[in-house]
Coordinates of N, CA, C and O and ligand atoms in Angstrom, one line a residue:
X1 N 1.2 -15.4 -1.7 CA 2.6 -15.5 -1.3 C 2.6 -15.6 0.2 O 1.9 -15.0 1.0
X2 N 3.5 -16.6 0.7 CA 3.7 -16.8 2.1 C 5.0 -16.1 2.5 O 6.0 -16.3 1.9
X3 N 5.0 -15.3 3.6 CA 6.2 -14.6 4.1 C 6.6 -15.3 5.4 O 5.8 -15.2 6.4
X4 N 7.7 -15.8 5.5 CA 8.2 -16.4 6.8 C 9.3 -15.5 7.4 O 10.3 -15.3 6.8
X5 N 8.9 -14.9 8.5 CA 9.8 -14.0 9.1 C 10.8 -14.7 10.0 O 10.4 -15.5 10.9
X6 N 12.1 -14.4 9.9 CA 13.2 -15.0 10.7 C 13.5 -14.0 11.8 O 14.1 -12.9 11.5
X7 N 13.1 -14.3 13.0 CA 13.3 -13.3 14.1 C 14.8 -13.2 14.6 O 15.1 -12.5 15.5
X8 N 15.7 -13.9 13.9 CA 17.1 -13.8 14.2 C 17.8 -12.9 13.3 O 19.1 -12.8 13.3
X9 N 17.1 -12.2 12.4 CA 17.8 -11.3 11.5 C 18.3 -10.1 12.2 O 17.9 -9.8 13.3
X10 N 19.3 -9.4 11.6 CA 20.0 -8.4 12.4 C 19.2 -7.2 12.8 O 19.4 -6.6 13.8
X11 N 18.1 -6.9 12.0 CA 17.3 -5.7 12.3 C 16.3 -6.1 13.5 O 16.0 -5.3 14.3
X12 N 15.9 -7.4 13.5 CA 15.1 -7.8 14.7 C 16.0 -7.7 15.9 O 15.4 -7.3 17.0
X13 N 17.2 -8.0 15.9 CA 18.1 -7.9 17.0 C 18.3 -6.4 17.4 O 18.3 -6.0 18.6
X14 N 18.4 -5.5 16.4 CA 18.4 -4.1 16.7 C 17.2 -3.6 17.4 O 17.2 -2.9 18.4
X15 N 16.0 -4.1 16.9 CA 14.7 -3.7 17.5 C 14.6 -4.2 19.0 O 14.0 -3.5 19.8
X16 N 15.2 -5.3 19.2 CA 15.2 -5.9 20.6 C 16.2 -5.3 21.5 O 16.3 -5.6 22.7
X17 N 17.1 -4.4 20.9 CA 18.2 -3.8 21.7 C 19.4 -4.7 21.9 O 20.2 -4.3 22.8
X18 N 19.5 -5.7 21.2 CA 20.6 -6.7 21.3 C 21.8 -6.2 20.6 O 23.0 -6.6 20.9
X19 N 21.6 -5.3 19.6 CA 22.7 -4.7 18.8 C 22.5 -3.2 18.8 O 21.4 -2.8 18.6
X20 N 23.6 -2.4 19.1 CA 23.4 -1.0 19.1 C 23.2 -0.4 17.7 O 23.5 -1.1 16.7
X21 N 22.6 0.8 17.6 CA 22.4 1.5 16.4 C 22.4 2.9 16.6 O 22.3 3.4 17.8
X22 N 22.7 3.7 15.6 CA 22.7 5.2 15.6 C 21.3 5.6 15.2 O 21.0 5.8 14.0
X23 N 20.4 5.8 16.1 CA 19.0 6.1 15.8 C 18.9 7.5 15.3 O 19.4 8.5 15.9
X24 N 18.1 7.7 14.2 CA 17.8 9.0 13.6 C 16.4 9.4 14.1 O 16.2 10.6 14.3
X25 N 15.5 8.5 14.1 CA 14.1 8.8 14.5 C 13.4 7.5 15.0 O 13.7 6.4 14.5
X26 N 12.7 7.6 16.1 CA 11.9 6.5 16.6 C 10.4 7.0 16.8 O 10.2 8.0 17.4
X27 N 9.5 6.3 16.3 CA 8.1 6.6 16.5 C 7.4 5.3 17.0 O 8.0 4.3 17.3
X28 N 6.1 5.4 17.2 CA 5.4 4.2 17.7 C 5.6 2.9 17.0 O 5.8 1.9 17.5
X29 N 5.6 3.0 15.6 CA 5.7 1.8 14.8 C 6.9 1.7 13.9 O 7.1 0.8 13.2
X30 N 7.8 2.7 14.0 CA 8.9 2.8 13.1 C 10.2 3.2 13.8 O 10.2 3.9 14.7
X31 N 11.3 2.6 13.2 CA 12.7 3.0 13.7 C 13.5 3.4 12.5 O 13.5 2.7 11.5
X32 N 14.3 4.4 12.6 CA 15.2 4.8 11.5 C 16.6 5.0 12.1 O 16.7 5.6 13.2
X33 N 17.6 4.5 11.4 CA 19.0 4.5 12.0 C 20.0 4.6 10.8 O 19.6 4.3 9.7
X34 N 21.2 5.0 11.1 CA 22.3 5.1 10.1 C 22.7 3.7 9.6 O 22.8 2.8 10.4
X35 N 22.9 3.6 8.3 CA 23.4 2.3 7.8 C 24.8 2.2 8.3 O 25.6 3.1 8.3
X36 N 25.2 0.9 8.6 CA 26.6 0.7 9.2 C 27.7 0.9 8.1 O 28.8 1.1 8.4
X37 N 27.3 0.7 6.8 CA 28.3 0.9 5.7 C 27.7 1.9 4.7 O 27.2 1.5 3.6
X38 N 27.7 3.2 5.1 CA 27.0 4.2 4.2 C 27.5 4.3 2.8 O 28.7 4.3 2.6
X39 N 26.6 4.4 1.9 CA 27.0 4.5 0.5 C 26.9 5.9 -0.1 O 27.1 6.1 -1.3
X40 N 26.5 6.8 0.8 CA 26.3 8.2 0.4 C 26.4 9.0 1.8 O 26.3 8.4 2.8
X41 N 26.6 10.3 1.7 CA 26.7 11.1 2.9 C 25.4 10.9 3.8 O 25.5 10.9 5.0
X42 N 24.3 10.8 3.2 CA 23.1 10.4 3.9 C 22.7 9.0 3.5 O 22.6 8.7 2.3
X43 N 22.7 8.1 4.5 CA 22.2 6.7 4.3 C 21.5 6.2 5.5 O 22.1 5.7 6.5
X44 N 20.2 6.4 5.5 CA 19.4 6.0 6.6 C 18.6 4.8 6.2 O 18.0 4.8 5.1
X45 N 18.4 3.9 7.2 CA 17.5 2.8 7.0 C 16.3 3.0 7.8 O 16.3 3.3 9.0
X46 N 15.1 2.9 7.2 CA 13.8 3.0 7.9 C 13.2 1.7 8.0 O 13.0 1.0 6.9
X47 N 12.8 1.2 9.2 CA 12.2 -0.1 9.3 C 10.9 0.0 10.2 O 10.9 0.8 11.1
X48 N 9.9 -0.8 9.9 CA 8.8 -0.9 10.8 C 9.2 -1.8 12.0 O 10.1 -2.6 11.9
X49 N 8.6 -1.5 13.1 CA 8.9 -2.4 14.3 C 8.2 -3.7 14.2 O 8.6 -4.7 14.8
X50 N 7.2 -3.8 13.3 CA 6.5 -5.1 13.1 C 7.3 -6.1 12.3 O 8.3 -5.7 11.6
X51 N 7.0 -7.3 12.4 CA 7.7 -8.4 11.7 C 7.3 -8.6 10.3 O 6.5 -9.5 9.9
X52 N 7.8 -7.8 9.4 CA 7.6 -7.9 8.0 C 8.9 -8.1 7.2 O 9.9 -7.5 7.5
X53 N 8.8 -9.0 6.3 CA 10.0 -9.4 5.5 C 10.4 -8.5 4.5 O 11.6 -8.2 4.2
X54 N 9.5 -7.9 3.8 CA 9.7 -7.1 2.6 C 8.6 -6.1 2.3 O 7.6 -6.1 3.0
X55 N 8.9 -5.2 1.4 CA 7.9 -4.1 1.1 C 6.5 -4.7 0.8 O 5.5 -4.2 1.3
X56 N 6.5 -5.7 -0.1 CA 5.2 -6.3 -0.5 C 4.5 -6.9 0.7 O 3.2 -6.8 0.8
X57 N 5.2 -7.5 1.6 CA 4.7 -8.1 2.8 C 4.0 -7.0 3.7 O 2.9 -7.1 4.1
X58 N 4.8 -5.9 3.9 CA 4.4 -4.8 4.7 C 3.1 -4.1 4.1 O 2.1 -3.9 4.7
X59 N 3.2 -3.9 2.8 CA 2.1 -3.2 2.1 C 0.8 -4.0 2.1 O -0.3 -3.5 2.2
X60 N 1.0 -5.3 2.2 CA -0.2 -6.2 2.2 C -0.8 -6.4 3.6 O -2.0 -6.3 3.8
X61 N 0.1 -6.6 4.6 CA -0.4 -7.1 5.9 C -0.3 -6.1 7.0 O -0.9 -6.3 8.1
X62 N 0.5 -5.0 6.9 CA 0.6 -4.0 8.0 C -0.8 -3.3 8.2 O -1.6 -3.1 7.2
X63 N -1.0 -2.8 9.4 CA -2.2 -2.0 9.6 C -2.1 -0.6 9.0 O -1.0 -0.2 8.7
X64 N -3.2 0.0 8.9 CA -3.2 1.4 8.4 C -2.3 2.3 9.3 O -1.6 3.1 8.7
X65 N -2.4 2.1 10.6 CA -1.6 2.9 11.5 C -0.1 2.7 11.3 O 0.7 3.7 11.3
X66 N 0.3 1.5 11.0 CA 1.7 1.2 10.8 C 2.2 1.8 9.5 O 3.3 2.4 9.4
X67 N 1.4 1.7 8.5 CA 1.7 2.2 7.1 C 1.8 3.8 7.2 O 2.7 4.4 6.7
X68 N 0.8 4.4 7.9 CA 0.8 5.8 8.0 C 2.0 6.3 8.8 O 2.7 7.2 8.4
X69 N 2.3 5.6 9.9 CA 3.4 6.0 10.7 C 4.7 5.9 10.0 O 5.6 6.8 10.0
X70 N 4.9 4.8 9.2 CA 6.1 4.6 8.5 C 6.3 5.7 7.4 O 7.4 6.2 7.3
X71 N 5.2 5.9 6.7 CA 5.3 6.9 5.6 C 5.6 8.3 6.1 O 6.5 9.0 5.5
X72 N 5.0 8.7 7.2 CA 5.3 10.0 7.8 C 6.7 10.1 8.4 O 7.3 11.1 8.4
X73 N 7.2 8.9 8.8 CA 8.6 8.9 9.3 C 9.5 9.2 8.2 O 10.5 9.9 8.4
X74 N 9.3 8.6 7.0 CA 10.1 8.9 5.8 C 10.1 10.4 5.6 O 11.2 11.0 5.3
X75 N 8.9 11.0 5.6 CA 8.9 12.4 5.4 C 9.7 13.2 6.4 O 10.4 14.2 6.0
X76 N 9.6 12.8 7.6 CA 10.4 13.6 8.7 C 11.9 13.4 8.5 O 12.7 14.3 8.6
X77 N 12.3 12.2 8.1 CA 13.7 12.0 7.8 C 14.2 12.8 6.7 O 15.3 13.5 6.7
X78 N 13.4 12.9 5.6 CA 13.8 13.7 4.4 C 13.8 15.1 4.8 O 14.7 15.9 4.3
X79 N 12.9 15.6 5.7 CA 12.9 17.0 6.1 C 14.1 17.3 6.9 O 14.7 18.4 6.7
X80 N 14.5 16.4 7.8 CA 15.6 16.7 8.7 C 17.0 16.4 8.1 O 18.0 17.0 8.6
X81 N 17.1 15.5 7.1 CA 18.4 15.2 6.5 C 18.7 16.2 5.4 O 17.9 17.0 5.0
X82 N 20.0 16.1 5.0 CA 20.4 17.1 4.0 C 20.1 16.5 2.6 O 21.0 16.1 1.8
X83 N 18.8 16.5 2.2 CA 18.4 15.9 0.9 C 17.5 16.9 0.1 O 16.8 16.4 -0.8
X84 N 17.7 18.1 0.4 CA 16.8 19.1 -0.3 C 17.1 19.0 -1.8 O 16.3 19.2 -2.7
X85 N 18.4 18.7 -2.2 CA 18.8 18.6 -3.6 C 18.3 17.3 -4.2 O 18.5 17.1 -5.5
X86 N 17.8 16.4 -3.4 CA 17.3 15.1 -4.0 C 17.8 13.9 -3.2 O 18.7 14.0 -2.4
X87 N 17.1 12.8 -3.4 CA 17.4 11.6 -2.7 C 16.9 10.4 -3.4 O 16.2 10.6 -4.5
X88 N 17.3 9.2 -3.0 CA 16.7 8.0 -3.5 C 16.2 7.1 -2.4 O 16.9 7.0 -1.4
X89 N 15.0 6.6 -2.6 CA 14.5 5.6 -1.6 C 14.5 4.2 -2.3 O 13.9 4.1 -3.4
X90 N 15.2 3.3 -1.7 CA 15.3 2.0 -2.3 C 14.8 0.9 -1.3 O 15.2 1.0 -0.1
X91 N 14.1 -0.1 -1.8 CA 13.8 -1.2 -0.9 C 14.0 -2.5 -1.7 O 13.4 -2.8 -2.7
X92 N 15.1 -3.2 -1.3 CA 15.4 -4.5 -2.0 C 14.6 -5.6 -1.4 O 14.3 -5.6 -0.2
X93 N 14.2 -6.5 -2.3 CA 13.4 -7.7 -1.9 C 13.9 -9.0 -2.5 O 14.0 -9.0 -3.7
X94 N 14.1 -10.0 -1.6 CA 14.4 -11.3 -2.0 C 15.6 -11.4 -3.0 O 16.4 -10.5 -3.0
X95 N 15.7 -12.5 -3.7 CA 17.0 -12.8 -4.4 C 17.3 -11.9 -5.5 O 18.4 -11.3 -5.6
X96 N 16.3 -11.6 -6.4 CA 16.6 -10.7 -7.5 C 16.8 -9.3 -7.1 O 17.5 -8.6 -7.7
X97 N 16.2 -8.9 -6.0 CA 16.4 -7.6 -5.4 C 17.7 -7.5 -4.6 O 18.1 -6.4 -4.1
X98 N 18.4 -8.6 -4.4 CA 19.6 -8.7 -3.6 C 19.4 -8.1 -2.2 O 20.1 -7.2 -1.7
X99 N 18.4 -8.6 -1.5 CA 18.1 -8.2 -0.1 C 18.9 -9.0 0.8 O 18.9 -10.3 0.8
X100 N 19.7 -8.3 1.6 CA 20.6 -9.0 2.6 C 19.9 -9.3 3.9 O 20.2 -10.3 4.5
X101 N 19.2 -8.3 4.4 CA 18.5 -8.4 5.7 C 17.0 -8.6 5.5 O 16.4 -7.7 5.0
X102 N 16.5 -9.8 5.9 CA 15.1 -10.1 5.7 C 14.1 -9.5 6.6 O 13.2 -10.2 7.2
X103 N 14.3 -8.2 6.9 CA 13.3 -7.4 7.6 C 13.1 -6.2 6.8 O 14.1 -5.5 6.4
X104 N 11.8 -5.9 6.4 CA 11.5 -4.8 5.5 C 12.3 -3.5 5.9 O 12.2 -3.1 7.0
X105 N 12.9 -2.9 4.9 CA 13.6 -1.6 5.2 C 13.6 -0.8 3.9 O 13.7 -1.3 2.8
X106 N 13.6 0.5 4.1 CA 13.8 1.4 3.0 C 15.1 2.2 3.2 O 15.3 2.7 4.3
X107 N 16.0 2.2 2.2 CA 17.2 3.0 2.3 C 16.8 4.4 1.8 O 16.2 4.5 0.8
X108 N 17.2 5.4 2.6 CA 17.2 6.8 2.1 C 18.6 7.3 1.9 O 19.4 7.3 2.8
X109 N 18.9 7.5 0.6 CA 20.3 7.9 0.2 C 20.3 9.3 -0.3 O 19.4 9.7 -1.1
X110 N 21.3 10.1 0.0 CA 21.4 11.4 -0.6 C 22.6 12.1 -0.1 O 23.5 11.5 0.4
X111 N 22.7 13.4 -0.4 CA 23.8 14.2 0.0 C 24.9 14.3 -1.0 O 25.9 15.0 -0.9
X112 N 24.7 13.6 -2.2 CA 25.5 13.8 -3.3 C 24.7 13.3 -4.6 O 23.7 12.6 -4.4
X113 N 25.2 13.6 -5.8 CA 24.5 13.1 -7.0 C 24.7 11.5 -7.0 O 25.8 11.0 -6.7
X114 N 23.6 10.8 -7.2 CA 23.6 9.4 -7.0 C 23.7 8.6 -8.3 O 23.8 7.3 -8.3
X115 N 23.8 9.3 -9.4 CA 23.9 8.5 -10.7 C 22.6 7.9 -11.1 O 21.6 8.2 -10.5
X116 N 22.7 7.1 -12.2 CA 21.4 6.5 -12.7 C 21.0 5.4 -11.7 O 21.8 4.9 -11.0
X117 N 19.7 5.1 -11.8 CA 19.1 4.2 -10.9 C 19.7 2.8 -11.0 O 20.0 2.1 -10.0
X118 N 19.8 2.3 -12.2 CA 20.4 0.9 -12.4 C 21.4 1.0 -13.6 O 21.2 1.7 -14.5
X119 N 22.4 0.1 -13.4 CA 23.3 -0.1 -14.5 C 22.6 -1.1 -15.5 O 21.8 -1.9 -15.1
X120 N 22.9 -1.0 -16.8 CA 22.3 -1.9 -17.7 C 23.0 -3.3 -17.5 O 24.1 -3.4 -17.1
X121 N 22.2 -4.4 -17.8 CA 22.8 -5.7 -17.7 C 22.3 -6.5 -16.6 O 21.4 -6.2 -16.0
Ligands
LIG201 P1 19.7 -4.8 1.9 O1 20.8 -5.3 1.0 O2 19.1 -5.9 2.7 O3 18.8 -3.9 1.2 O4 20.5 -3.8 2.9 C1 20.9 -4.2 4.2 C2 21.7 -3.0 4.7 O5 21.8 -3.2 6.1 C3 23.1 -2.8 4.1 O6 23.1 -1.5 3.5 C4 24.0 -2.9 5.3 O7 25.1 -2.0 5.3 C5 23.1 -2.7 6.5 N1 23.5 -3.4 7.7 C6 23.8 -4.7 7.8 N2 24.1 -5.0 9.1 C7 23.9 -3.8 9.8 C8 24.0 -3.5 11.2 O8 24.3 -4.3 12.1 N3 23.7 -2.2 11.6 C9 23.3 -1.3 10.6 N4 23.1 0.0 11.1 N5 23.2 -1.5 9.3 C10 23.5 -2.8 8.9

C-alpha cells in the first residue's frame, strides 16, 4: 500500500502553528488537543507529529520511539481526563472509515455513556 501524505491537511497546519488548537498534551512525537466539534464531554484528538496518513500507515512506518511515545500519550490523556467510567478510542481511515482529515489521529471519547460501537446497516 502506498500512502501519499497531503501536507496541506488541517492537522498539518495545526502542527506548523498556522491554526490554533486547545492543546491537552504535547510530547516529543505526539500532540493531543480538543476536537473543534466535540461529540462527548471528553473528545480529544491524539496525533503523531510525523507525516502519517492513517493508523495502518503509522503502525507500519513509524519508528519504535514514535509508536511508544504516542501510546504512552494516550495513557496519560486517559489518566488525566474524566474517563474512569470508560471511554472509546476511534481511528477512522480512508473512504469506508469516513476519515475527514488525512493525518493519522485517534479520537478519545468519554464522559458519558457512548452507546453501541456501530449502528447496524
Ligand atoms: P475524522 O473524521 O477524520 O476521523 O475526524 C476529524 C475530526 O477533526 C473531526 O472530529 C472534526 O471535528 C475535527 N476537526 C476538523 N477540523 C478541526 C480543527 O480545525 N481543529 C480541531 N481541533 N479539530 C478539527
